[in-house]
Structures are given as C-alpha cells and as structure tokens.
mmCIF file of C-alpha atoms and ligand atoms in Angstrom:
data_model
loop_
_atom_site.group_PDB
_atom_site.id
_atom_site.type_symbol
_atom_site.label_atom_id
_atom_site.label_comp_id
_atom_site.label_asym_id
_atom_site.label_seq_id
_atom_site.Cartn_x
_atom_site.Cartn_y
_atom_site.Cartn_z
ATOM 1 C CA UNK V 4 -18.632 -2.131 -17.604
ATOM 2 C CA UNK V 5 -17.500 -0.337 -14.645
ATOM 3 C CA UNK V 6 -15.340 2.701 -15.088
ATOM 4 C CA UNK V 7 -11.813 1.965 -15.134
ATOM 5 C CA UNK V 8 -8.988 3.399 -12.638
ATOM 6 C CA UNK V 9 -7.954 5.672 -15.391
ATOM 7 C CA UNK V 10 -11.488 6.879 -16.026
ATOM 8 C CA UNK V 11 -10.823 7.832 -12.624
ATOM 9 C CA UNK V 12 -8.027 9.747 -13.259
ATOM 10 C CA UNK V 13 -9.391 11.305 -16.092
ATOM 11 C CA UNK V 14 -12.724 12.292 -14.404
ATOM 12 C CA UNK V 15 -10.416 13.592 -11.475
ATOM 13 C CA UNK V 16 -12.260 11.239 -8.945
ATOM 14 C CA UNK V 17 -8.800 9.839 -8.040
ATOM 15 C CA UNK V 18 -5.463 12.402 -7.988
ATOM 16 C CA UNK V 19 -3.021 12.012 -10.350
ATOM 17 C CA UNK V 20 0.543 13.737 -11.455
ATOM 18 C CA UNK V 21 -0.818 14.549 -14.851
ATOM 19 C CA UNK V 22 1.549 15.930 -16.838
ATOM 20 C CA UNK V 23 0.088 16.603 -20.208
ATOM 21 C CA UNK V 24 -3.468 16.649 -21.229
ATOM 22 C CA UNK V 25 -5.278 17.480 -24.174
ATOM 23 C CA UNK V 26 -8.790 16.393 -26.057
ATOM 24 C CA UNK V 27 -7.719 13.104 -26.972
ATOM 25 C CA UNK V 28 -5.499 11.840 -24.055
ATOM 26 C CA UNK V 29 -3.944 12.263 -20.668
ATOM 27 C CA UNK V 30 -0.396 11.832 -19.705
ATOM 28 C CA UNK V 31 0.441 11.201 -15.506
ATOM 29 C CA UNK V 32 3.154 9.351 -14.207
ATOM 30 C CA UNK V 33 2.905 6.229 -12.645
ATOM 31 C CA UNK V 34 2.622 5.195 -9.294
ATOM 32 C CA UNK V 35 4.995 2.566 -9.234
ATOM 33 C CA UNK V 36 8.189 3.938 -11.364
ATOM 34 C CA UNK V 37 10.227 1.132 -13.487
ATOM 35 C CA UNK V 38 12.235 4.196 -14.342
ATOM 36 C CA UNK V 39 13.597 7.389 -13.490
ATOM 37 C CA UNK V 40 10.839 9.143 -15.911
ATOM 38 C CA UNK V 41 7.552 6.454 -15.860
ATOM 39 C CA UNK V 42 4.873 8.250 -17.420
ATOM 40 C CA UNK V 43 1.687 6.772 -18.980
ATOM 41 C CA UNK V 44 -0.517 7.765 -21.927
ATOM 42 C CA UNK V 45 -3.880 7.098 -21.800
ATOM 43 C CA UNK V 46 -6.601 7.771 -24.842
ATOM 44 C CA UNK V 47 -9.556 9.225 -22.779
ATOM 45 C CA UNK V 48 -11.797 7.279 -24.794
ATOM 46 C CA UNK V 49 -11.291 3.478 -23.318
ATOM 47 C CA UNK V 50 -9.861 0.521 -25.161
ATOM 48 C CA UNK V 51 -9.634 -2.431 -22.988
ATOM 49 C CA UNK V 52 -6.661 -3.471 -24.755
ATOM 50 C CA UNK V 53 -4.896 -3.071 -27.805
ATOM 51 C CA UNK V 54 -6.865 -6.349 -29.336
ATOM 52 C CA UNK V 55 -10.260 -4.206 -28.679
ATOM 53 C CA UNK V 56 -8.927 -1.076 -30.584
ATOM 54 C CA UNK V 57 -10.344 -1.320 -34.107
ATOM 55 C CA UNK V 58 -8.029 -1.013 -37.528
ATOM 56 C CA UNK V 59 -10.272 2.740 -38.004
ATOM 57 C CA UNK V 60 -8.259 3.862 -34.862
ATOM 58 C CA UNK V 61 -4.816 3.845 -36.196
ATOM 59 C CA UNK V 62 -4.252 7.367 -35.570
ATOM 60 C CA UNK V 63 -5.187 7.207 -32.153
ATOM 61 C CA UNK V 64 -2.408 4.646 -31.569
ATOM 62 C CA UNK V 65 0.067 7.107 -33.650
ATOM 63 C CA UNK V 66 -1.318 10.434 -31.436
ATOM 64 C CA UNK V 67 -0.184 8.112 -28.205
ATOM 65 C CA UNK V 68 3.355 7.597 -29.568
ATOM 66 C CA UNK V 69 3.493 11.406 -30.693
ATOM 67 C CA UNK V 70 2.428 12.674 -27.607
ATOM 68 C CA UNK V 71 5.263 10.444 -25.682
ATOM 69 C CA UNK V 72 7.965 11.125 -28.113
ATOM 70 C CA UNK V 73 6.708 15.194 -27.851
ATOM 71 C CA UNK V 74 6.757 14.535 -24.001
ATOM 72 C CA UNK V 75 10.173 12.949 -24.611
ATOM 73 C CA UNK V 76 11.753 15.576 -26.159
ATOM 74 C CA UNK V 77 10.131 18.507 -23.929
ATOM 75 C CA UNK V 78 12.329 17.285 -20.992
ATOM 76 C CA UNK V 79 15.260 16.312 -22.906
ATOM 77 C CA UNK V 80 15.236 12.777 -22.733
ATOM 78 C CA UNK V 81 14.930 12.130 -26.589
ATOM 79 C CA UNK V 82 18.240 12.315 -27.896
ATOM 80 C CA UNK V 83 19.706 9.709 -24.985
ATOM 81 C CA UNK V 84 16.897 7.826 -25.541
ATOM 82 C CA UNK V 85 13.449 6.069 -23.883
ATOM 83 C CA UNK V 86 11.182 2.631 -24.438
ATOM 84 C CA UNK V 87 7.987 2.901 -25.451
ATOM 85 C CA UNK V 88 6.013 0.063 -23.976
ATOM 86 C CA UNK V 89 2.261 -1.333 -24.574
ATOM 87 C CA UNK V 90 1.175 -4.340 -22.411
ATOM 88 C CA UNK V 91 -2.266 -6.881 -24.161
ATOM 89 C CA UNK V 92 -3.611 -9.215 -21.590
ATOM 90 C CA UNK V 93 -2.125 -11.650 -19.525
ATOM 91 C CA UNK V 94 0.970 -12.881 -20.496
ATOM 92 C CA UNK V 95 1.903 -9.191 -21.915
ATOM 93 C CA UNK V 96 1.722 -8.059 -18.353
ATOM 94 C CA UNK V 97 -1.211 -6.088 -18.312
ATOM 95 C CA UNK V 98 -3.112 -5.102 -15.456
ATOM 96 C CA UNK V 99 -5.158 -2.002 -16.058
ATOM 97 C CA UNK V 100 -7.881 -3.113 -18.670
ATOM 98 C CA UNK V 101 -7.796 0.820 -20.591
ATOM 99 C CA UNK V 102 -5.248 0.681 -23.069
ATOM 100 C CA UNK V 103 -2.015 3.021 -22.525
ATOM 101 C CA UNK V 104 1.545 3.479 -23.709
ATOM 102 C CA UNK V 105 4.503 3.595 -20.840
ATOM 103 C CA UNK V 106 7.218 5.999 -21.587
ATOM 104 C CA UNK V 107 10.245 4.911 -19.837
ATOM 105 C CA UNK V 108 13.605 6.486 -19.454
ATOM 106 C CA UNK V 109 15.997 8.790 -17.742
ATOM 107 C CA UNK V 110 18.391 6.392 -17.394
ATOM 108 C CA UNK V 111 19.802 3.047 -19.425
ATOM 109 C CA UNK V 112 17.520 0.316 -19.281
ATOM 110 C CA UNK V 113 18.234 -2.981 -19.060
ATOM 111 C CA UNK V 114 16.821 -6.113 -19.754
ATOM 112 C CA UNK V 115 12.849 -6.585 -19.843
ATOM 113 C CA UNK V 116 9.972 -4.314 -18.660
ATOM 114 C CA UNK V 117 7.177 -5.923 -16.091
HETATM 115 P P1 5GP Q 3 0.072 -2.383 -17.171
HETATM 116 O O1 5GP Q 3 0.620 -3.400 -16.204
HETATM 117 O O2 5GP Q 3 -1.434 -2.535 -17.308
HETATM 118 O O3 5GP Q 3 0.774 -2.323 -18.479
HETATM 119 O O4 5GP Q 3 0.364 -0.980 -16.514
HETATM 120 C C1 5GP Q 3 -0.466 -0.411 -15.553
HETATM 121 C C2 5GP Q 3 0.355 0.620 -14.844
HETATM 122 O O5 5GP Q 3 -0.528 1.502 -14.173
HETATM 123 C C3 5GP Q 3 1.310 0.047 -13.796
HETATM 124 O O6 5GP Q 3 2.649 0.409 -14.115
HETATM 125 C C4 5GP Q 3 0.825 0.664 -12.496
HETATM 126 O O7 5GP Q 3 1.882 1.015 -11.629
HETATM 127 C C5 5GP Q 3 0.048 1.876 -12.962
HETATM 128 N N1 5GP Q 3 -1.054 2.245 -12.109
HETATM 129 C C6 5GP Q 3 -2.043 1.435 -11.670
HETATM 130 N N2 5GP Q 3 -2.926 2.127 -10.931
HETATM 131 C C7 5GP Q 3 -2.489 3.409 -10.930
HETATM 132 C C8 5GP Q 3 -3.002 4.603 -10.316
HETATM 133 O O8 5GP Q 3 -4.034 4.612 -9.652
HETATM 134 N N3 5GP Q 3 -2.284 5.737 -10.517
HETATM 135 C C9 5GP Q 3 -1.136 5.752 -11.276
HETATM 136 N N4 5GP Q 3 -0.514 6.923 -11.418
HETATM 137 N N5 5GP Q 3 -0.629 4.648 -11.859
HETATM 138 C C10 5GP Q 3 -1.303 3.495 -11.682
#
C-alpha cells in the first residue's frame, strides 16, 4: 500500500508544524484548525484505522492519549479543558487512512467535531 500523507510527514517528504516527536509517534498541527489548538497524534507505525489496530496494541492507543494529555498540559490547556477525538471510516469522518488522535481546544467547544 502506498505510503500515507502522514508517512510523509513523518519521513519529512512533506513539511509539517511538528510539535512533539518521539520513537513511537509524532505530534503536528493540522492544516485545517477546528480549534484554536488542532494538533494531531500520529503512531509512526501505520494503522489504517482503529478497526486494523490489534487488541496486543493497547498501549499504543494509551501512549497517543498520554502524549495529548502531556501536550495538553505543557501549554496550559488541561485544567480548562480539550476533546480528544479518533475518527474509523466513513461515517466516523475519516479521511486520512493512518490512524491518529485530534487534540482540540483553546477555547469552548460546541456541538460536534467533523
Ligand atoms: P480525519 O478526518 O481523518 O479524522 O482527520 C484528518 C485530518 O488531517 C484533517 O483534520 C485534516 O485537516 C488533516 N490533514 C490532512 N492532510 C494534512 C496534511 O498534509 N498536513 C496536516 N498538517 N494536516 C493534514
């Protein structure tokens, strides 16, 4: 399967605001913004969505949500608050097939999240 837009990102082909990266994931804010802080958390190995990730993987799933909250609370958004958000497939909204967690926040949100 050809490499996914993140891949990209990840392998630097395509630029990026990354804003956290370690061995296990990247963290870069997206290009489109549903919120003041939109930043997405992508496992450098590549899920095509959350129905592909296998029950063995759990921590990987937990390590996303750690790294957002961590990112969360580095810029002093915890204690207001954020939405952590994971799109599967179609009718969940998702359009990049390589699994990743949206942090969202910075200000109240309302209603849904496309
Ligand atoms: P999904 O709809 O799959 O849950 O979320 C994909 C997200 O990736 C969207 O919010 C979209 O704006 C973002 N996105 C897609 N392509 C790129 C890109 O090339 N760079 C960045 N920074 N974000 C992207």
């Amino acid at each position: 399967m050809s490499g996914s837009i993140f891949e990209k990102i990840i392998q630097r082909e395509i630029p990026a605001d990354i804003v956290f990266e370690d061995e296990t994931l990247i963290a870069f804010r997206d290009r489109s913004p549903q919120a003041p802080v939109h930043v997405l958390f992508v496992p450098k190995h590549r899920y095509d969505t959350l129905n592909d990730v296998p029950s063995t993987e759990a921590e990987l799933l937990g390590t996303l949500m750690l790294a957002a909250r961590n990112y969360a609370q580095s810029i002093g958004m915890a204690e207001d608050g954020y939405r952590l958000v994971m799109n599967c497939n179609r009718n969940g909204g998702q359009t990049v097939y390589h699994i990743h967690l949206h942090l969202l926040g910075g200000a109240p949100l309302t209603g849904g999240f496309a």
